[in-house]
XYZ file of C-alpha atoms in Angstrom:
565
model
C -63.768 82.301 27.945
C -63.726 85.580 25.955
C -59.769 86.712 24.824
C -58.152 89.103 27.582
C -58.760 92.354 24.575
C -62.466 91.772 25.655
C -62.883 90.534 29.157
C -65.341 91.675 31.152
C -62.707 93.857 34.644
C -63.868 93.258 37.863
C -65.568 95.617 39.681
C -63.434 97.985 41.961
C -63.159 98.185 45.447
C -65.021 102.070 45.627
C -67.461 101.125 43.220
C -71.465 101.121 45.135
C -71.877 98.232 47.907
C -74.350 96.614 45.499
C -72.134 95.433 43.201
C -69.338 94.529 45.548
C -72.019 92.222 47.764
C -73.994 90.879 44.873
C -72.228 87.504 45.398
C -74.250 86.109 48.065
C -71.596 84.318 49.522
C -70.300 87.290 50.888
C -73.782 88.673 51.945
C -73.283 89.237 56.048
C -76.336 87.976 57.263
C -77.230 86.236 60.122
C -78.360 83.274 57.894
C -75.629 82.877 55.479
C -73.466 83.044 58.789
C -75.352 80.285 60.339
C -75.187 77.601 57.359
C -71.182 78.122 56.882
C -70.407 74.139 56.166
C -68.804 72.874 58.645
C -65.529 70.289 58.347
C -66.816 67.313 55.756
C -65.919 64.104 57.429
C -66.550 61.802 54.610
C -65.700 61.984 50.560
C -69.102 63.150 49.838
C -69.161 65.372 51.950
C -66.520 67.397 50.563
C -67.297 66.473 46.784
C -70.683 67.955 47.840
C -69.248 71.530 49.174
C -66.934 71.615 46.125
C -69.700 71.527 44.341
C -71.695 74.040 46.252
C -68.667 76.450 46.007
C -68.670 76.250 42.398
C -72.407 77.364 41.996
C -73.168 80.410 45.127
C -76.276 81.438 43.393
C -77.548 78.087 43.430
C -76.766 77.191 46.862
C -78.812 80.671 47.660
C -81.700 79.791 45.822
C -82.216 76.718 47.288
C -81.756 78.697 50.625
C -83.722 81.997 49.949
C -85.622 80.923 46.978
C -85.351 82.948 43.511
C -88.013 85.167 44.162
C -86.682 86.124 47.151
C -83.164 86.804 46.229
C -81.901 90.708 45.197
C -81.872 91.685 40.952
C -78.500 91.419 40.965
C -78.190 87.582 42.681
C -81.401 86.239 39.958
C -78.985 87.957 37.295
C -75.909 86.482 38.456
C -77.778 82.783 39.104
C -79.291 83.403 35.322
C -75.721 83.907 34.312
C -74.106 81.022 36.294
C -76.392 78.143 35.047
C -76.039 79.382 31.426
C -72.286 79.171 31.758
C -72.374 75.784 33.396
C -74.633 74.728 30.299
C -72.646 76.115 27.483
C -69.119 74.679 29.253
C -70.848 71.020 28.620
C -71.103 72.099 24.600
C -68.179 72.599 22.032
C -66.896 75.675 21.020
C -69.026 75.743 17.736
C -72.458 75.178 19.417
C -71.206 77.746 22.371
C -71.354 80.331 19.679
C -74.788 79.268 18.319
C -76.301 79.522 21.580
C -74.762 82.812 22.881
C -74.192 85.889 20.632
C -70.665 88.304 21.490
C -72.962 91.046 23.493
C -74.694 88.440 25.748
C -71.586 86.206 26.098
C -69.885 89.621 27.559
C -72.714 89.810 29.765
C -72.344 86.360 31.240
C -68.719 86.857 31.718
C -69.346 90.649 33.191
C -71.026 89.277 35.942
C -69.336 86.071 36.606
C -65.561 87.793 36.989
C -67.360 90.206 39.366
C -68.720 87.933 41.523
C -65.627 85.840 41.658
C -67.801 82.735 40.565
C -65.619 79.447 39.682
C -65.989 78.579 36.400
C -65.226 75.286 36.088
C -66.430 72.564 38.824
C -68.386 69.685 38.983
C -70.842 68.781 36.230
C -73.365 67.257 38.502
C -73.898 67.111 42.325
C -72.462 64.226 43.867
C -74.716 61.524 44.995
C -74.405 58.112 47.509
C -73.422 55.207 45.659
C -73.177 56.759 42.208
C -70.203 59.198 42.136
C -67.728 57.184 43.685
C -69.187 53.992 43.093
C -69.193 50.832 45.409
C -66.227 48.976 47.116
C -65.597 45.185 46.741
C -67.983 44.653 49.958
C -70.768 46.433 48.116
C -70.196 49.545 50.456
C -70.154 53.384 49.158
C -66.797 54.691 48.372
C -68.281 57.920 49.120
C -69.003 57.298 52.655
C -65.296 56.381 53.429
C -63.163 58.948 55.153
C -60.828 61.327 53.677
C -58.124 59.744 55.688
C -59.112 55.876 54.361
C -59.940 57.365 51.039
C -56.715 58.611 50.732
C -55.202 55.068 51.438
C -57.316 53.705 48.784
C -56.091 56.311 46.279
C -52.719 55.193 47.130
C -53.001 51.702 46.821
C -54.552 52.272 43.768
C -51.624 54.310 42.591
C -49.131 51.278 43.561
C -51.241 48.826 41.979
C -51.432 50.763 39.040
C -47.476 51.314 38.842
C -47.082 47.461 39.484
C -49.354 46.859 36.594
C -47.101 49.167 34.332
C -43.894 47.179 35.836
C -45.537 43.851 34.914
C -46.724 44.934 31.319
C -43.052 45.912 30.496
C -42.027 42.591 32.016
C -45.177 40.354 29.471
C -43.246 42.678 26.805
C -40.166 41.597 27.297
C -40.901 38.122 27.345
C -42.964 38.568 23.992
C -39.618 39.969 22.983
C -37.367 37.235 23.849
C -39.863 34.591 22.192
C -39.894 36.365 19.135
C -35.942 36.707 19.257
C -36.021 40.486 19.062
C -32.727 42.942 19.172
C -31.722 45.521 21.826
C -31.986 48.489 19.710
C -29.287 50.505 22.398
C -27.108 47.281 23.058
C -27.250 45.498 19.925
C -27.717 42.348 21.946
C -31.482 40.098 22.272
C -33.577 40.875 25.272
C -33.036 38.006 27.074
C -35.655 37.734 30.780
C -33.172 36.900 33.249
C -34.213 34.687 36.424
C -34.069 37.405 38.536
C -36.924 39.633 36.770
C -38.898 36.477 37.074
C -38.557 36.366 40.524
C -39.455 40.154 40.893
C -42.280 39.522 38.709
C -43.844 36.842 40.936
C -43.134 39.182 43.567
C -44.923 41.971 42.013
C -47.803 39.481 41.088
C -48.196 38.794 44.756
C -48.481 42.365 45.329
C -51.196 43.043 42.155
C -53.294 40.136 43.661
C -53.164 41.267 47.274
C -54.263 45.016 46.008
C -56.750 44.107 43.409
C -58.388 41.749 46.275
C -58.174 44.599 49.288
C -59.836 47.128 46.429
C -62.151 45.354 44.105
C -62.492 41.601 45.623
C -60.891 40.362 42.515
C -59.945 37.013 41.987
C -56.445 36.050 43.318
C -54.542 32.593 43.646
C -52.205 30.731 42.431
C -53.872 31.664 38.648
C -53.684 35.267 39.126
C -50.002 35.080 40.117
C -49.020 32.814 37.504
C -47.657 33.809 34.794
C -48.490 31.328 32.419
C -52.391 32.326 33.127
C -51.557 36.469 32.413
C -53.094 36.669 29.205
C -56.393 34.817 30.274
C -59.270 37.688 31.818
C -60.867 35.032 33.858
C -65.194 35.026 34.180
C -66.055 34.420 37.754
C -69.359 32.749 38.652
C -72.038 35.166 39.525
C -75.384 33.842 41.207
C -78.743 35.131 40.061
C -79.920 38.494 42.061
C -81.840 37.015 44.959
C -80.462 33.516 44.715
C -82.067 31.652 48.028
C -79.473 29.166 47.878
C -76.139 30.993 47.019
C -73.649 28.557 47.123
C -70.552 29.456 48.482
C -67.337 27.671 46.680
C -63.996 27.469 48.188
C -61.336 30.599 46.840
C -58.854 28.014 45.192
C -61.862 26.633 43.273
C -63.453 29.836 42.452
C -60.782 30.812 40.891
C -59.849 27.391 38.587
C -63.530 27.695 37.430
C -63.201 31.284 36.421
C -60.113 30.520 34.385
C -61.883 27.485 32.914
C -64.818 29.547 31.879
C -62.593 31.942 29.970
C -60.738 29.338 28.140
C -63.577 27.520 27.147
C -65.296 30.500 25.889
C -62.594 31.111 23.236
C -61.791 27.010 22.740
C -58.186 26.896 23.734
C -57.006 23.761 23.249
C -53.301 23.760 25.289
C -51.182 21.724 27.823
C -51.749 24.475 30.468
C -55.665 23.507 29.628
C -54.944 19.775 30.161
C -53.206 21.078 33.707
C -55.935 23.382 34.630
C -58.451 20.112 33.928
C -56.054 18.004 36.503
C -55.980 20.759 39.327
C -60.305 20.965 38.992
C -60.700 17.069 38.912
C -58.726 16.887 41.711
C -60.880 19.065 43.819
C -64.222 18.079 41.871
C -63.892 14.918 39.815
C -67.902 14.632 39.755
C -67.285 17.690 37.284
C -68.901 16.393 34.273
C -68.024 19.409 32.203
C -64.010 19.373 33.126
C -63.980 15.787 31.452
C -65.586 16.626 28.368
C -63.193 19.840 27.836
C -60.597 17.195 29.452
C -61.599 14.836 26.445
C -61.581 17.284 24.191
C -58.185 18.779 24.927
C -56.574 15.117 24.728
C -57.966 14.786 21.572
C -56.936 18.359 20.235
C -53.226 17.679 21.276
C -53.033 13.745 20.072
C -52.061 13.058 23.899
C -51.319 9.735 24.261
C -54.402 7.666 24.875
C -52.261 4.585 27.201
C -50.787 7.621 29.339
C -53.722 9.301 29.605
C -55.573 6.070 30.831
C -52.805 5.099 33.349
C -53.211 8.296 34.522
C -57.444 7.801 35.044
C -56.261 4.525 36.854
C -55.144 6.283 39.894
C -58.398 8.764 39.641
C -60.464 5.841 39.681
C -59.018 3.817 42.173
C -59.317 7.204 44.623
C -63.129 7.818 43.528
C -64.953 4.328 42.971
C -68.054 5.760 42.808
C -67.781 8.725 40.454
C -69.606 7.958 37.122
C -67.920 10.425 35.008
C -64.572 8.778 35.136
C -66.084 5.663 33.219
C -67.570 7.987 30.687
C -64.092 9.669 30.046
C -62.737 5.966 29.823
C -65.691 4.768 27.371
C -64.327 8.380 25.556
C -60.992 7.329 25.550
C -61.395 3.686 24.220
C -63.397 4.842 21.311
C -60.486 7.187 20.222
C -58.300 4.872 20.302
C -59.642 1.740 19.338
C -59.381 2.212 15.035
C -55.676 2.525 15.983
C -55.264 -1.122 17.207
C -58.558 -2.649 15.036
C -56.294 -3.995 12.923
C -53.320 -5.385 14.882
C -54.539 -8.561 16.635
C -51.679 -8.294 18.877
C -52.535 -4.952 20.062
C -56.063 -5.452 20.758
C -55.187 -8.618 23.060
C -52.667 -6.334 24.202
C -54.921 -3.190 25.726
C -57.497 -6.109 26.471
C -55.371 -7.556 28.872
C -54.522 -4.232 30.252
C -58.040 -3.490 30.867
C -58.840 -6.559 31.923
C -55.793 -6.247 34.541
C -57.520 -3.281 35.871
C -60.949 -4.595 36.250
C -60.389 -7.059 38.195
C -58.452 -4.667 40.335
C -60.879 -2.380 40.959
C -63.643 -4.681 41.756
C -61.601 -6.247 43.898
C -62.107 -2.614 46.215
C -66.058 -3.184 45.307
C -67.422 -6.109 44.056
C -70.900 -4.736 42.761
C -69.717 -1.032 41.504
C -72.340 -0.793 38.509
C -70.231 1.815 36.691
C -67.133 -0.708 36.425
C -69.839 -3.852 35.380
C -71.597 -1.641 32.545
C -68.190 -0.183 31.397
C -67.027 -4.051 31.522
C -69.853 -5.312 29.421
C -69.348 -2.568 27.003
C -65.981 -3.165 26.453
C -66.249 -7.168 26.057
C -68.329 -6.067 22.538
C -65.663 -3.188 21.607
C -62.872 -5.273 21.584
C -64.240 -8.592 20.666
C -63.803 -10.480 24.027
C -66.621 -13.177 23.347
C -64.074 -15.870 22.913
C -61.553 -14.751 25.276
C -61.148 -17.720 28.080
C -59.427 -15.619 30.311
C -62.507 -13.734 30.625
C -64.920 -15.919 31.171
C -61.917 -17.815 34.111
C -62.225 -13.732 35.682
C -65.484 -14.075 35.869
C -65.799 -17.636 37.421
C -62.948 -17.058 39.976
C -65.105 -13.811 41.411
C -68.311 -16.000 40.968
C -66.293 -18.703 43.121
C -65.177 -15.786 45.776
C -68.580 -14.670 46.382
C -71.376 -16.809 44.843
C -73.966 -14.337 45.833
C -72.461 -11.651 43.428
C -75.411 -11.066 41.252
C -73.319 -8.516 39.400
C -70.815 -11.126 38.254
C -73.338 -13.182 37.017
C -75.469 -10.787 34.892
C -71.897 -9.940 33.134
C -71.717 -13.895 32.544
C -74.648 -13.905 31.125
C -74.067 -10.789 28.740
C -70.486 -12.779 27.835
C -72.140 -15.924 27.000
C -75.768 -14.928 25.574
C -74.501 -11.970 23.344
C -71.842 -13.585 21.145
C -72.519 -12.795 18.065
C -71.458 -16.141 16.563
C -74.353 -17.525 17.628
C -76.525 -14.837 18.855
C -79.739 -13.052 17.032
C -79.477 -9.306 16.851
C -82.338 -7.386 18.357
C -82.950 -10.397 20.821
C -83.976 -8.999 23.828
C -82.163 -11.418 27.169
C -85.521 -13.019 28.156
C -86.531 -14.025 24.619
C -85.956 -17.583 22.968
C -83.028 -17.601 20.720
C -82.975 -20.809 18.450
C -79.397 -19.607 17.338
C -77.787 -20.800 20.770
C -76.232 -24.440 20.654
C -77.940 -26.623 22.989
C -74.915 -27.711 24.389
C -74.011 -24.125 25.756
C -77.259 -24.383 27.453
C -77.293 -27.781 28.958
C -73.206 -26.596 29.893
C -74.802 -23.178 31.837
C -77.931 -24.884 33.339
C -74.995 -27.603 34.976
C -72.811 -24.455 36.072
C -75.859 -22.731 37.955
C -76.965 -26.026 39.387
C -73.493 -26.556 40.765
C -73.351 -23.092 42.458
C -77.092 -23.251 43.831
C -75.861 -26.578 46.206
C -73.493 -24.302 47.216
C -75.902 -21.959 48.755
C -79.426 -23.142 47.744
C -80.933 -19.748 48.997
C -78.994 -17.632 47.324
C -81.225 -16.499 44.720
C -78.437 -15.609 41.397
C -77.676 -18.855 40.163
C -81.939 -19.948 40.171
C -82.820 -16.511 38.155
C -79.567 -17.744 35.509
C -80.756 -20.426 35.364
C -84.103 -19.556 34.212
C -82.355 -16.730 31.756
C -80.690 -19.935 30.310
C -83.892 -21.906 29.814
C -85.569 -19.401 28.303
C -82.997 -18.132 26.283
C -82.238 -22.001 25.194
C -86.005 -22.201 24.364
C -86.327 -25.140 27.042
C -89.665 -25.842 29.579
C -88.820 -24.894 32.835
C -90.055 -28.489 33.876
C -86.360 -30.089 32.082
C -85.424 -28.764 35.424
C -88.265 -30.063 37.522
C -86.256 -32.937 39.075
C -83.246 -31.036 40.099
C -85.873 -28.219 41.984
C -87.808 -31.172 43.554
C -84.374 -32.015 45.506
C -84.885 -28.579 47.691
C -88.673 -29.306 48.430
C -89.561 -32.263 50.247
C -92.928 -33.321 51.377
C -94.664 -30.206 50.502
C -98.377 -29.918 52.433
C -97.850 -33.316 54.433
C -97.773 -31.203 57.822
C -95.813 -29.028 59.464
C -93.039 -31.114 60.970
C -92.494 -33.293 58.016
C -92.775 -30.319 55.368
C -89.201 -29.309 54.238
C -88.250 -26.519 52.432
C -84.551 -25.926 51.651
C -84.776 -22.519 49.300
C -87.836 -20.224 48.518
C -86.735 -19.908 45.335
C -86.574 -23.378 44.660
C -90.341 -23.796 45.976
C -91.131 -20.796 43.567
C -89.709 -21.471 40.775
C -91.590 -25.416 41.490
C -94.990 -23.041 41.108
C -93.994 -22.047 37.855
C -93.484 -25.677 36.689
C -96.705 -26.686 37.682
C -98.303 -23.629 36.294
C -96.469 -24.457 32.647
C -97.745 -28.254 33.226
C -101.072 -26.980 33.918
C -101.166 -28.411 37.563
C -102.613 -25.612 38.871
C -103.606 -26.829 42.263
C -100.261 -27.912 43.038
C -98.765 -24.426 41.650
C -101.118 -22.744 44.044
C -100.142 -25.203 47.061
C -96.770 -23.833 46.715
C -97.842 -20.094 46.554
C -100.288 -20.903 49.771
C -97.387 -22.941 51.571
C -94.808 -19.366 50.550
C -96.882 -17.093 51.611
C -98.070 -19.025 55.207
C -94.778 -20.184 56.311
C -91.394 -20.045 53.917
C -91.695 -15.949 53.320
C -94.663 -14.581 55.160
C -92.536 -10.859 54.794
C -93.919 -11.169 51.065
C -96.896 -12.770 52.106
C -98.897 -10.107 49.680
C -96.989 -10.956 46.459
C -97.563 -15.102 47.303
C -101.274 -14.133 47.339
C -101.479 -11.760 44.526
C -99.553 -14.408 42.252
C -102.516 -17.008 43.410
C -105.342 -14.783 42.067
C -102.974 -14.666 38.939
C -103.253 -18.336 38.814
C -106.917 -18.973 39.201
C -107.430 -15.995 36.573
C -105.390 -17.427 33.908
C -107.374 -20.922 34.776
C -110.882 -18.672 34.107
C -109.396 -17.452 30.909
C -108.785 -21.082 29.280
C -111.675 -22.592 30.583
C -113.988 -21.013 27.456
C -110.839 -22.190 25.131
C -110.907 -25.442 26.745
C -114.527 -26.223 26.363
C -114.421 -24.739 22.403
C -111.532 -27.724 22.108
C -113.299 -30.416 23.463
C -116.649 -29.266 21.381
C -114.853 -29.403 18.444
C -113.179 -32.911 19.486
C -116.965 -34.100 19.887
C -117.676 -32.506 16.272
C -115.272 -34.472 14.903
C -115.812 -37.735 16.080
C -119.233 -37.446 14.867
């Protein structure tokens, strides 16, 4: 605005009606008179006739149009958008734009038609001026009367927010041992301003949750978490399948997110892990950062697992457990390498715990592939109690195919007298004969305890082949479970399938083929029609492999002739 020496007066009261009535919101006409606003109801609404007050000759144009409007209203709307424009510029460019004479002009005609000079920059519009509430809904469709609560509740949160940044202040104070500079003394945070400043946290949460659908919980008012910002989860626009997770973990997932973006390694982390597991401990990523955190600190790897005892013991099925243990182990184990005593120690310990949990499930395959894996990390090949574990649950439940495949692993794998790289169904001539002729007596044993019970016949035919030995060393002990095979129904007895099949195969390495394929015929008519389809297909197998030799056959028997010649 021009200094007062140059301003433009206002036109007097007996000066000619046309200058008095060029502002044509004082223009009488029937109209004008008609489109008077009425009351606004909403915030827009009265943002938008603020605005409309601060620009006359625009409102008129849009009504009238600018052709049809009087000299003096074009001039003043000419003058009104060219002061709205230069207002948006800084004082140098102002003068740039407008000379002295024509700035007088402007301001000439804007004091005389009682314009306002400063307003609103831009007309207000839905959803952009005021923005969007925490349910997505247009600030600028509330009410004056609700807006006005809003703006107060803003104005409380905003003084609690002060409150509690002079409280995070002081206790930055106290940590650092600072001095009163009035009282001489150290700031010292007393339990009562804790207590007021969970209080006032309660309040922040509750008003940041009403206003913006923040985050709040136990997090927010904590103040251990204040100097975290925590990253909530947002879904993809237009997610079909949004899920929908529970507040309290919302809110311990946001807080992770932040912490893991900027690698904090802390005991509050190793707490925040422990509240998530215990709501999700199928959470893959919590045990890694878990892992990581325990690791970071040098928490104590026998705590930590006694710990993952209970977790286990309350989620048997959950995978990601093991993997934290097989984590854990492999930390710890160059620790105890070298103390014998140790080792046996945390072997036993393990061991101890195995057998407890499988004694909730028997067949859990994430406890048996965690248990094999451990018998080669610590060296338990030669430990007896072991190998007694593993016959007492074998004795409990002779059907527990799980409990024998880990025999097999504890037995077959040793390295003192196993081949690297041997797969489990290949010949290894490093095994002792006696171990097999020992295992092949041990499955025989359990099979008379329940002949149909088909783990003890497949380890024993892991042990033959693994021993290098013919299936038919075993021939008479299988013939005891077949009797009169094809003599007629009645006097045909069969006492296990498996015996009966495995009989096939010893005929088949013997090159009996007719009697391997009378024990196929006899499976697949009577003893176990349900696989009647597999019996058959193994028959065709039979007379194929009988096609294929008989060209090698005849070759041999030319060359015998050849020979004798």
């Amino acid at each position: 605005m021009p200094s007062k020496g140059k301003a433009a007066t206002k036109p007097k009261a007996t000066e000619t009606p046309a200058t008095t009535t060029s502002n044509p919101t004082t223009t009488n006409t029937t109209s004008q008179t008609a489109s008077q606003p009425s009351e606004p109801t909403t915030v827009l609404e009265r943002s938008q006739q603020r605005f409309e007050k601060t620009r006359p000759f625009e409102a008129a144009r849009r009504q009238q149009g600018l052709s049809r409007l009087s000299k003096e209203d074009q001039k003043g709307w000419i003058c009104d958008q060219l002061l709205h424009l230069t207002n948006r510029l800084p004082a140098a460019s102002r003068s740039c734009l407008l000379g002295p004479k024509a700035s007088k002009e402007i301001w000439w005609t804007v004091n005389g038609t009682n314009s306002i000079v400063r307003g609103l920059k831009h007309k207000p519009e839905p959803y952009t001026t005021w923005g969007t509430d925490r349910n997505g809904h247009d600030v600028g469709s509330y009410t004056i009367e609700r807006f006005d609560e809003r703006f107060r509740q803003r104005i409380a949160l905003t003084a609690l927010q002060v409150s509690s940044r002079v409280f995070r202040e002081n206790v930055e104070r106290e940590k650092r041992g600072f001095v009163d500079a009035r009282s001489g003394r150290e700031i010292i945070v007393t339990e009562r301003e804790i207590d007021e400043e969970k209080v006032r946290r309660s309040k922040m949460a509750a008003l940041k949750k009403d206003l913006y659908g923040a985050i709040t919980g136990k997090l927010a008012e904590s103040v251990e978490w204040e100097d975290v910002v925590p990253i909530p989860h947002e879904e993809p626009e237009g997610a079909l399948a949004a899920i929908t997770y529970p507040a309290e973990y919302a809110e311990a997932m946001s807080y992770l997110r932040a912490v893991m973006t900027t690698k904090e390694y802390s005991p509050r982390c190793l707490r925040l892990t422990e509240h998530i597991i215990a709501m999700n401990p199928a959470h893959y990523t919590v045990w890694l950062y878990r892992a990581a955190n325990i690791f970071a600190l040098g928490i104590s790897i026998p705590d930590e697992i006694e710990w993952l005892n209970e977790v286990a013991l309350a989620n048997l099925k959950n995978y990601q457990i093991w993997h934290h243990r097989h984590l854990l182990v492999e930390h710890y184990y160059p620790t105890i390498s070298s103390d014998p005593d140790a080792l046996a120690q945390f072997a036993k310990q393990e061991r101890d715990f195995l057998i407890a949990i499988l004694s909730e499930d028997t067949k859990n395959y994430h406890v048996w592939s965690y248990r094999s894996w451990l018998v080669g990390k610590l060296g338990m090949w030669e430990d007896e109690e072991e190998l007694k574990s593993i016959e007492k649950m074998i004795d409990e439940d002779v059907r527990n195919n799980s409990a024998w495949s880990h025999r097999f692993v504890l037995v077959f794998s040793n390295p003192k007298y196993a081949t690297p790289g041997k797969a489990a169904t290949e010949k290894d001539e490093k095994v002792p004969q006696e171990l097999v002729d020992r295992e092949v007596k041990y499955a025989q044993n359990k099979v008379y305890l329940a002949p149909q019970n088909q783990s003890p016949w497949n380890y024993m035919r892991g042990v033959l082949v693994k021993g290098g030995q013919p299936l038919a060393s075993v021939q008479g002990f299988v013939e005891e479970f077949v009797n009169k095979l094809g003599e007629g129904e009645e006097e045909e007895e069969v006492k296990s399938t498996h015996a009966l099949d495995l009989l096939a195969e010893i005929y088949a390495e013997k090159k009996e083929n007719e009697k391997a394929d009378l024990c196929l015929r006899r499976l697949a008519e009577k003893w176990d029609k349900i696989r009647g389809g597999y019996w058959e297909w193994r028959r065709k197998c039979l007379t194929q492999s009988e096609r294929e030799k008989a060209p090698g056959e005849q070759v041999e028997k030319a060359e015998e002739g050849i020979a004798a010649a």
